[in-house]
Short mmCIF file of C-alpha atoms in Angstrom, two decimals:
data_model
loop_
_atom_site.label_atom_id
_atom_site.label_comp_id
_atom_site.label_asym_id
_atom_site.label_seq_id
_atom_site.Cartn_x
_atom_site.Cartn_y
_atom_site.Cartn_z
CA UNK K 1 126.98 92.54 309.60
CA UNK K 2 128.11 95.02 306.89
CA UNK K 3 126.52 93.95 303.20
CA UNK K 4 125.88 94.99 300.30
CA UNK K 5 123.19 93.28 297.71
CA UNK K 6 121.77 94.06 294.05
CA UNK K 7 119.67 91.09 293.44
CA UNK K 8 115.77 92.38 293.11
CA UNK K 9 114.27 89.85 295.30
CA UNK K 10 117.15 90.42 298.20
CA UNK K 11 116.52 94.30 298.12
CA UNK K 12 112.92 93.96 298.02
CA UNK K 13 113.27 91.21 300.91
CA UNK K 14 115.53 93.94 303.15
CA UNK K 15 113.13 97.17 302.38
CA UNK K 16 110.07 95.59 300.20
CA UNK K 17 110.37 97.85 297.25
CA UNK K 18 113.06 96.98 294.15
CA UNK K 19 113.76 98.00 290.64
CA UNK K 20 116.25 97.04 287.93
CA UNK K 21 119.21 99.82 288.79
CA UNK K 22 119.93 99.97 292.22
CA UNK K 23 121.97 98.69 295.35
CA UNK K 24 121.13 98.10 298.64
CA UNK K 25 123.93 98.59 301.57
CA UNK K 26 123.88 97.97 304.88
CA UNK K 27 126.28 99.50 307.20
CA UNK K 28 126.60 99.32 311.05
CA UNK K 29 122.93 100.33 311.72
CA UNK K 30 122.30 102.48 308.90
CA UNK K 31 120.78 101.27 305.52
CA UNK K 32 120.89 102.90 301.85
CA UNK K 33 119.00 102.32 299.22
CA UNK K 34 121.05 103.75 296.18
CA UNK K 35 119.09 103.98 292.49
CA UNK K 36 118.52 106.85 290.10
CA UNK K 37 116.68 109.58 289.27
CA UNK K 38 113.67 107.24 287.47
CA UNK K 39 112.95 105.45 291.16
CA UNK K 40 114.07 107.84 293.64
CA UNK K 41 110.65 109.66 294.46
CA UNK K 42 108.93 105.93 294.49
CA UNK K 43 111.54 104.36 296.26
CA UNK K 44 111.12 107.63 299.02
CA UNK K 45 107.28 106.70 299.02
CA UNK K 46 107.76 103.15 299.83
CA UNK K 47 110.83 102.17 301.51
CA UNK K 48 110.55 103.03 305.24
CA UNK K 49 113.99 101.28 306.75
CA UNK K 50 116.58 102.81 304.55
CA UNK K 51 117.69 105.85 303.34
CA UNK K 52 116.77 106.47 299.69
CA UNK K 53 119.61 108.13 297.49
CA UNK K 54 120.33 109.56 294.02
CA UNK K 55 123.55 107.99 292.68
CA UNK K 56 124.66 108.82 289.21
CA UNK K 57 122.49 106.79 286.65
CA UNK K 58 125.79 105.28 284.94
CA UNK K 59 127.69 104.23 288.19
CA UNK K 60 125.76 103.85 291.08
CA UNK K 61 129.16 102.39 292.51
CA UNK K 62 130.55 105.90 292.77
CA UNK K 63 127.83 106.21 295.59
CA UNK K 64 128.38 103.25 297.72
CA UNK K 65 132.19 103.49 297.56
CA UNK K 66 131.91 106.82 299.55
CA UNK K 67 129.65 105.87 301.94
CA UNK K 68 131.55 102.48 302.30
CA UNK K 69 134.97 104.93 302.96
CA UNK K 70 132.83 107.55 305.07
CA UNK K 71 132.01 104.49 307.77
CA UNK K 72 134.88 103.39 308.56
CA UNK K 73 134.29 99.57 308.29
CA UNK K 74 136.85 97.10 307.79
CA UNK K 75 134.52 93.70 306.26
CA UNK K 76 131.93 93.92 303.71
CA UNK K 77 130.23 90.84 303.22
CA UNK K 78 128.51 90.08 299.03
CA UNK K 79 127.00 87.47 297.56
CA UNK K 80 129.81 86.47 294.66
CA UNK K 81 126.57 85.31 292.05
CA UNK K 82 125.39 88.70 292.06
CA UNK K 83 128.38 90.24 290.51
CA UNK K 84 130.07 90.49 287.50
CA UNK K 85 134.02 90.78 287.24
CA UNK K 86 133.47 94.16 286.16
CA UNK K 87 131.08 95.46 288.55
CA UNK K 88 133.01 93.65 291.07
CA UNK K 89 136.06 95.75 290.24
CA UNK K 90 134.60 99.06 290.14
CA UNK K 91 133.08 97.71 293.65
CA UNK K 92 136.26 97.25 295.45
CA UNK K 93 138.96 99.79 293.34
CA UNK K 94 140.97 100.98 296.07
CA UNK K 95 138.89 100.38 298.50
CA UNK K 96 141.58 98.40 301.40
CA UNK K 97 138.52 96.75 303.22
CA UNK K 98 137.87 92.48 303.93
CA UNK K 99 134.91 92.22 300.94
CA UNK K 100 133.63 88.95 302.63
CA UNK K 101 132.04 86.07 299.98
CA UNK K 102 128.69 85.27 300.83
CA UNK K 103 127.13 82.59 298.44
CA UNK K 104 123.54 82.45 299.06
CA UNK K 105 123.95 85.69 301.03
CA UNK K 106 119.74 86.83 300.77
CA UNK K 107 118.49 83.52 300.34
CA UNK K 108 119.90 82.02 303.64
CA UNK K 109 118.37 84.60 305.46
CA UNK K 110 115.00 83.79 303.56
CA UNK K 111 115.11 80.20 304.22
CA UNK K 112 112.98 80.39 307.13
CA UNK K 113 109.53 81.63 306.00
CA UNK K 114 107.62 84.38 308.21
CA UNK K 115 103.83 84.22 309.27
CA UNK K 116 103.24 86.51 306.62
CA UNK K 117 105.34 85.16 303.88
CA UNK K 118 103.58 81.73 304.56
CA UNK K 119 100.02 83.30 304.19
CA UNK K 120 101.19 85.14 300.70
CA UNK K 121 102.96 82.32 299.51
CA UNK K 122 99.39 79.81 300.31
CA UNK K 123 97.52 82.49 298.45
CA UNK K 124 100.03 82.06 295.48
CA UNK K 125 99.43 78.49 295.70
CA UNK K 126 95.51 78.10 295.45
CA UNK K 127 96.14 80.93 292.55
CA UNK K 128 98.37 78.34 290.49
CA UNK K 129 95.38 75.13 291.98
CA UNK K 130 92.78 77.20 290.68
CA UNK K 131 94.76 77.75 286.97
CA UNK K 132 95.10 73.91 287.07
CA UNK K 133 91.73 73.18 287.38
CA UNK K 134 90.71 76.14 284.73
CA UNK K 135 93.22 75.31 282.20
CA UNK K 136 92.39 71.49 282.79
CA UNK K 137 88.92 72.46 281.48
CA UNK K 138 90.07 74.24 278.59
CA UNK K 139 91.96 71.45 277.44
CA UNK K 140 89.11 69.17 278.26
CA UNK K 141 86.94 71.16 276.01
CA UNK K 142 88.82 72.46 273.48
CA UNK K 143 92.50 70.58 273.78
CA UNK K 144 92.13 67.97 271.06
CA UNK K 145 94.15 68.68 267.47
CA UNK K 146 95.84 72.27 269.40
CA UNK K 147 99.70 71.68 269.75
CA UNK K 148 101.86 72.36 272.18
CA UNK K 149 102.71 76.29 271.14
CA UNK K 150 99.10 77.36 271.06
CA UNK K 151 98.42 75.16 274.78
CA UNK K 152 101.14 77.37 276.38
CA UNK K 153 99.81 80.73 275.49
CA UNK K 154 96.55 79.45 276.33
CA UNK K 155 98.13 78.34 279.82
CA UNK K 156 99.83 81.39 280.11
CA UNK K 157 96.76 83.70 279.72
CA UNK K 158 94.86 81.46 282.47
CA UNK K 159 97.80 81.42 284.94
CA UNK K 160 97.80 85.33 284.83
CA UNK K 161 94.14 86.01 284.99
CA UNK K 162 94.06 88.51 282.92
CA UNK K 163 96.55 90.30 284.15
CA UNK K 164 96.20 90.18 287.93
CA UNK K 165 99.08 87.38 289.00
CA UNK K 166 102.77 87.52 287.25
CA UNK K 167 104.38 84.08 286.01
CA UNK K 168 106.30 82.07 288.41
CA UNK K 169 108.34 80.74 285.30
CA UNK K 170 107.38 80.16 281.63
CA UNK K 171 105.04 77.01 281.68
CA UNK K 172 105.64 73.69 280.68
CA UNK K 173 103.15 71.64 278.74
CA UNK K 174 104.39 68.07 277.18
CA UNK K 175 103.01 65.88 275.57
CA UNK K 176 104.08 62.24 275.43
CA UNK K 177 107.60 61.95 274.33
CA UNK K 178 107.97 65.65 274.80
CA UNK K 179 107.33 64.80 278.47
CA UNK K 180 110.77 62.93 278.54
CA UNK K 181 112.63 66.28 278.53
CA UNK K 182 111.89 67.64 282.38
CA UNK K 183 112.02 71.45 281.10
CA UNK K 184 110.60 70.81 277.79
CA UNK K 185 109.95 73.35 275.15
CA UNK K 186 106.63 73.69 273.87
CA UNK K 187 106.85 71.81 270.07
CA UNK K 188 104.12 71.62 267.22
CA UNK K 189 103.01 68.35 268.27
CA UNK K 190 99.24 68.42 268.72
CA UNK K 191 97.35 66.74 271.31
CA UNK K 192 95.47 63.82 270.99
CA UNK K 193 92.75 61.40 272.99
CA UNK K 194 95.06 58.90 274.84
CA UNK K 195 97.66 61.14 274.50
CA UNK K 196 100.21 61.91 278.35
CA UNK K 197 99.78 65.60 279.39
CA UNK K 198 102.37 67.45 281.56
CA UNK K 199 101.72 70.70 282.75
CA UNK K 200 104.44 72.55 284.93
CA UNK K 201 103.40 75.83 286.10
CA UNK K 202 103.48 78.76 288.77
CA UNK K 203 101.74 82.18 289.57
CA UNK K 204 103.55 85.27 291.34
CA UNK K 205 100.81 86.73 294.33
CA UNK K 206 102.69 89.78 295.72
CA UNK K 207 106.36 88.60 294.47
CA UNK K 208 105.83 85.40 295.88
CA UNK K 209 105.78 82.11 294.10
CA UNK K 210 103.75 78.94 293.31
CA UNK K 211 104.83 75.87 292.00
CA UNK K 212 103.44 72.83 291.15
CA UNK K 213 103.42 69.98 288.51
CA UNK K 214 100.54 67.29 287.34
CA UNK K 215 100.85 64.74 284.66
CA UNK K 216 97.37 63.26 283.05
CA UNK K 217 95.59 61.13 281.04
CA UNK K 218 93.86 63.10 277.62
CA UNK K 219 90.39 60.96 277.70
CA UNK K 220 86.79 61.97 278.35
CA UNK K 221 87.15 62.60 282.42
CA UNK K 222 90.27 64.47 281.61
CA UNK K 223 91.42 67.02 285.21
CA UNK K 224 94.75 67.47 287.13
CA UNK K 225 93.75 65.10 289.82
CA UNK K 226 96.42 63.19 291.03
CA UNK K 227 94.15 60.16 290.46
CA UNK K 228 95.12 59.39 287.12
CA UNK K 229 93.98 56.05 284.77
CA UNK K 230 96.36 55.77 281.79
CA UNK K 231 95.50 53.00 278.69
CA UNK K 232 98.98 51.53 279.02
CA UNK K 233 100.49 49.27 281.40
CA UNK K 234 104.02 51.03 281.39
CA UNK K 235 102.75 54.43 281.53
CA UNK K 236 100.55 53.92 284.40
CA UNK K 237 103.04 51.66 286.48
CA UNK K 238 105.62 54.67 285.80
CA UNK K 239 102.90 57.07 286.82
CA UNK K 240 102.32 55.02 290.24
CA UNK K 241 105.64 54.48 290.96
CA UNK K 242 106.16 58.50 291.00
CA UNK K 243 103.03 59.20 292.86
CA UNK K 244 104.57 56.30 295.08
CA UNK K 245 107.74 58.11 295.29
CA UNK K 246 106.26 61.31 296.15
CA UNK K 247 103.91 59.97 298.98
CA UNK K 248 107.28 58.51 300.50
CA UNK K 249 108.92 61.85 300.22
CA UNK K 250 106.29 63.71 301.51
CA UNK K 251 105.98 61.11 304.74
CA UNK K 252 109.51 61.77 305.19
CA UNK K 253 109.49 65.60 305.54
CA UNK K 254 110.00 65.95 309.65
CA UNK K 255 111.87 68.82 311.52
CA UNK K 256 115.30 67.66 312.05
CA UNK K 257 115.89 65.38 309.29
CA UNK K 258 118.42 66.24 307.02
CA UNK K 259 117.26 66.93 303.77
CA UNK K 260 119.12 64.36 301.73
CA UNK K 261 116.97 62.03 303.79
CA UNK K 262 113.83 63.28 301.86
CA UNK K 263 115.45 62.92 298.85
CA UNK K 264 116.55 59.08 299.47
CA UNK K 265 112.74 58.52 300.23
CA UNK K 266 111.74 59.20 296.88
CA UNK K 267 114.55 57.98 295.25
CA UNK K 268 113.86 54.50 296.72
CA UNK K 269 110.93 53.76 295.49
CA UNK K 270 111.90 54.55 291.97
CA UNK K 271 114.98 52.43 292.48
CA UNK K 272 113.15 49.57 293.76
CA UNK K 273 110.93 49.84 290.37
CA UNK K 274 113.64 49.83 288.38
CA UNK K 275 113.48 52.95 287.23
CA UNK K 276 116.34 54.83 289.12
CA UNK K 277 118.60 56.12 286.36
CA UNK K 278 115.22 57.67 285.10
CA UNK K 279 115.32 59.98 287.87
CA UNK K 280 117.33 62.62 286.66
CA UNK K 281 117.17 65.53 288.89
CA UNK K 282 116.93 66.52 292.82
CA UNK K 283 113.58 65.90 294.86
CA UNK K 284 112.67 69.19 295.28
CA UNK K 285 114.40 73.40 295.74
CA UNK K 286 112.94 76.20 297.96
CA UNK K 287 110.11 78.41 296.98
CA UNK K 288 109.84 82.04 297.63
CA UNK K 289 110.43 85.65 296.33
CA UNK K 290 112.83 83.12 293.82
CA UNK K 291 111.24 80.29 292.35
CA UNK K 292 113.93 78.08 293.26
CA UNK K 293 115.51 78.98 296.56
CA UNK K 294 117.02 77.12 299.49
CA UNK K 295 116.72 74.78 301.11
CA UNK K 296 117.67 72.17 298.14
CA UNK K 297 116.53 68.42 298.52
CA UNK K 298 118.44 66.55 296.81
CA UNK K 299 121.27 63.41 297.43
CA UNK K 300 123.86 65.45 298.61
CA UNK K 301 122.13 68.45 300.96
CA UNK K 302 123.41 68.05 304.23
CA UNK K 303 120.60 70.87 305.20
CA UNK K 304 118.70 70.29 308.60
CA UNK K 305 114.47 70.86 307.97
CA UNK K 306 113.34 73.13 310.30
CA UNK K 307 110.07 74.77 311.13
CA UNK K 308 108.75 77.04 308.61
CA UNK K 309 111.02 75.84 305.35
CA UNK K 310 109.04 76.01 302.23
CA UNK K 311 109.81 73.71 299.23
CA UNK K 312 108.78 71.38 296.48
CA UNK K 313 108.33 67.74 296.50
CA UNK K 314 108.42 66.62 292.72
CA UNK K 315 109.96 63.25 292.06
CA UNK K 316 109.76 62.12 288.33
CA UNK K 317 110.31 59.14 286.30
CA UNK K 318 111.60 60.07 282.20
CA UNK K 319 112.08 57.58 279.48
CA UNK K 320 113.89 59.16 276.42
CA UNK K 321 111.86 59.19 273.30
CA UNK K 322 108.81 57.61 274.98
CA UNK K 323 107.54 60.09 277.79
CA UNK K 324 107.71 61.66 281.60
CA UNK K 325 105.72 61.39 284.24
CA UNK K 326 106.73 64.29 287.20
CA UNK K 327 104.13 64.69 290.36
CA UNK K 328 104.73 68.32 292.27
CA UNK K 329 103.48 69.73 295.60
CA UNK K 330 105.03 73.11 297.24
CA UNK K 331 104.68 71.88 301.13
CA UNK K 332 105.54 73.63 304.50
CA UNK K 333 107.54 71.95 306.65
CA UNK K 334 105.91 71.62 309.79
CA UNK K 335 106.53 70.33 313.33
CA UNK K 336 103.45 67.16 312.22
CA UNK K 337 104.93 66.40 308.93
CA UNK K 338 104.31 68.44 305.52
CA UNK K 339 102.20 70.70 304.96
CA UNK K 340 100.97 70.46 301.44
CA UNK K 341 100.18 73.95 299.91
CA UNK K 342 97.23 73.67 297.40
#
């Protein structure tokens, strides 16, 4: 197949280097790597499958529109989300070729993680488990009276070891009715003893991604565990009904299902609870060089698990203006059932 991509993580997928000004094209069985002048000798150091070339620093366009006339092909397959209308244009001006829509283009071929990718992407994971527990102890120790703003730089600054992992995503930390919000921002509210915790957070290990979410209760024996003892009745049957859900979810990851299926797992227990309009978003997304990739588990993917997916499981429960509860494993699917990463 003829393609051409832009996206960082798809170029550095196809020849495992990227920057922030180039294009990658594949044509017949040649490849091209085209960027300027500032990445051209470090591109040529690291990229061994394609050929690296200098395109002109304001339209690196100009560059693949000649090669794309100089071979002769008739289809060029794209992935529409990576390109503006006017980039688009400049793409295809008078070019008289099939350009071929691709939605998902790099991430399809991604969705099916290699022996390595699985091994970097585990790493990634007991990076972010080990921030948990370290930023768990901070807060333990030195959490009471600090609000929200001064928790996520603190969070941040664990996450990235001092400088040795990259940031999945910004962190989320909520507490109590700030939990309520799924992607809540962080909020001068200041943490107290008996107070709901939320922490939603992810390293990068070698452009790969972790993900994972805990909620907790701020008392003396305060940790990540997923063993959690709240002081109210609603907040902890919320909490076990999402741990609940999860559990199901996870029970129902098997090679062959459809991934909607995983979804309704979770989403029946919380139902059954009472809780279902609570539920507000899908089940889980794929993890990977993206932090949300395919496949997508949610009520409406049709998308058949198969060996080697990665993905989240993260079910949550959130009652406006009181608080959220959200449990979150990455997992591997595997041929005996998930796989739970960290």
């Amino acid at each position: 197949m003829n393609y051409i991509l832009q996206d960082e993580n798809a170029l550095y997928f196809e020849c495992g280097f990227s920057c922030d000004h180039a294009v990658f094209l594949k044509l017949g069985s040649e490849a091209f790597f085209i960027t300027d002048a500032r990445y051209t000798t470090e591109a040529s150091e690291v990229i061994k499958n394609a050929t690296v070339l200098e395109g002109d620093r304001r339209d690196l366009l100009k560059t693949a529109r000649l090669l794309i006339r100089k071979s002769g092909i008739t289809t060029l397959a794209y992935n529409p989300a990576e390109w503006n209308v006017e980039a688009y244009a400049r793409l295809s001006e008078k070019l008289n070729i099939n350009f071929q829509k691709k939605p998902n283009f790099s991430q399809q071929k991604r969705i099916i993680k290699s022996d390595r990718e699985l091994e970097i992407l585990k790493s990634a994971a007991l990076f972010g488990k080990e921030a948990f527990t370290r930023f768990g102890e901070f807060l333990k120790h030195h959490g009471e009276g600090m609000d929200e703003k001064r928790a996520f730089f603190e969070a941040e600054a664990i996450l990235k070891r001092h400088g040795e992992l990259g940031l999945s995503f910004e962190p989320i930390i909520a507490l109590g009715a700030n939990a309520a919000k799924p992607h809540a921002l962080p909020t001068c509210k200041t943490l107290q003893k008996g107070e709901l915790v939320l922490l939603d957070a992810g390293v990068k290990y070698q452009r790969y991604c972790s993900d994972r979410t805990r909620t907790s209760f701020f008392g003396e024996a305060f940790n990540f565990e997923k063993e959690q003892h709240f002081n109210e009745t609603l907040k902890q049957k919320v909490y076990d009904t999402v741990l609940l859900a999860q559990e199901a979810a996870l029970k129902a990851v098997k090679i062959g299902v459809k991934a909607k299926q995983i979804d309704k797992a979770a989403r029946d227990v919380i139902d059954k609870a009472g809780f279902g309009q609570f539920f507000i978003h899908s089940t889980g997304h794929g993890v990977g060089l993206d932090i949300h990739e395919l496949p997508v588990i949610s009520a409406r993917s049709e998308t058949i698990i198969e060996e080697n997916m990665v993905f989240t499981i993260e079910p949550g429960i959130y009652l406006p203006e009181q608080f959220g509860v959200r449990i979150e494993d990455t997992i591997i699917a595997r041929y005996d059932g998930a796989e739970v990463m960290g």
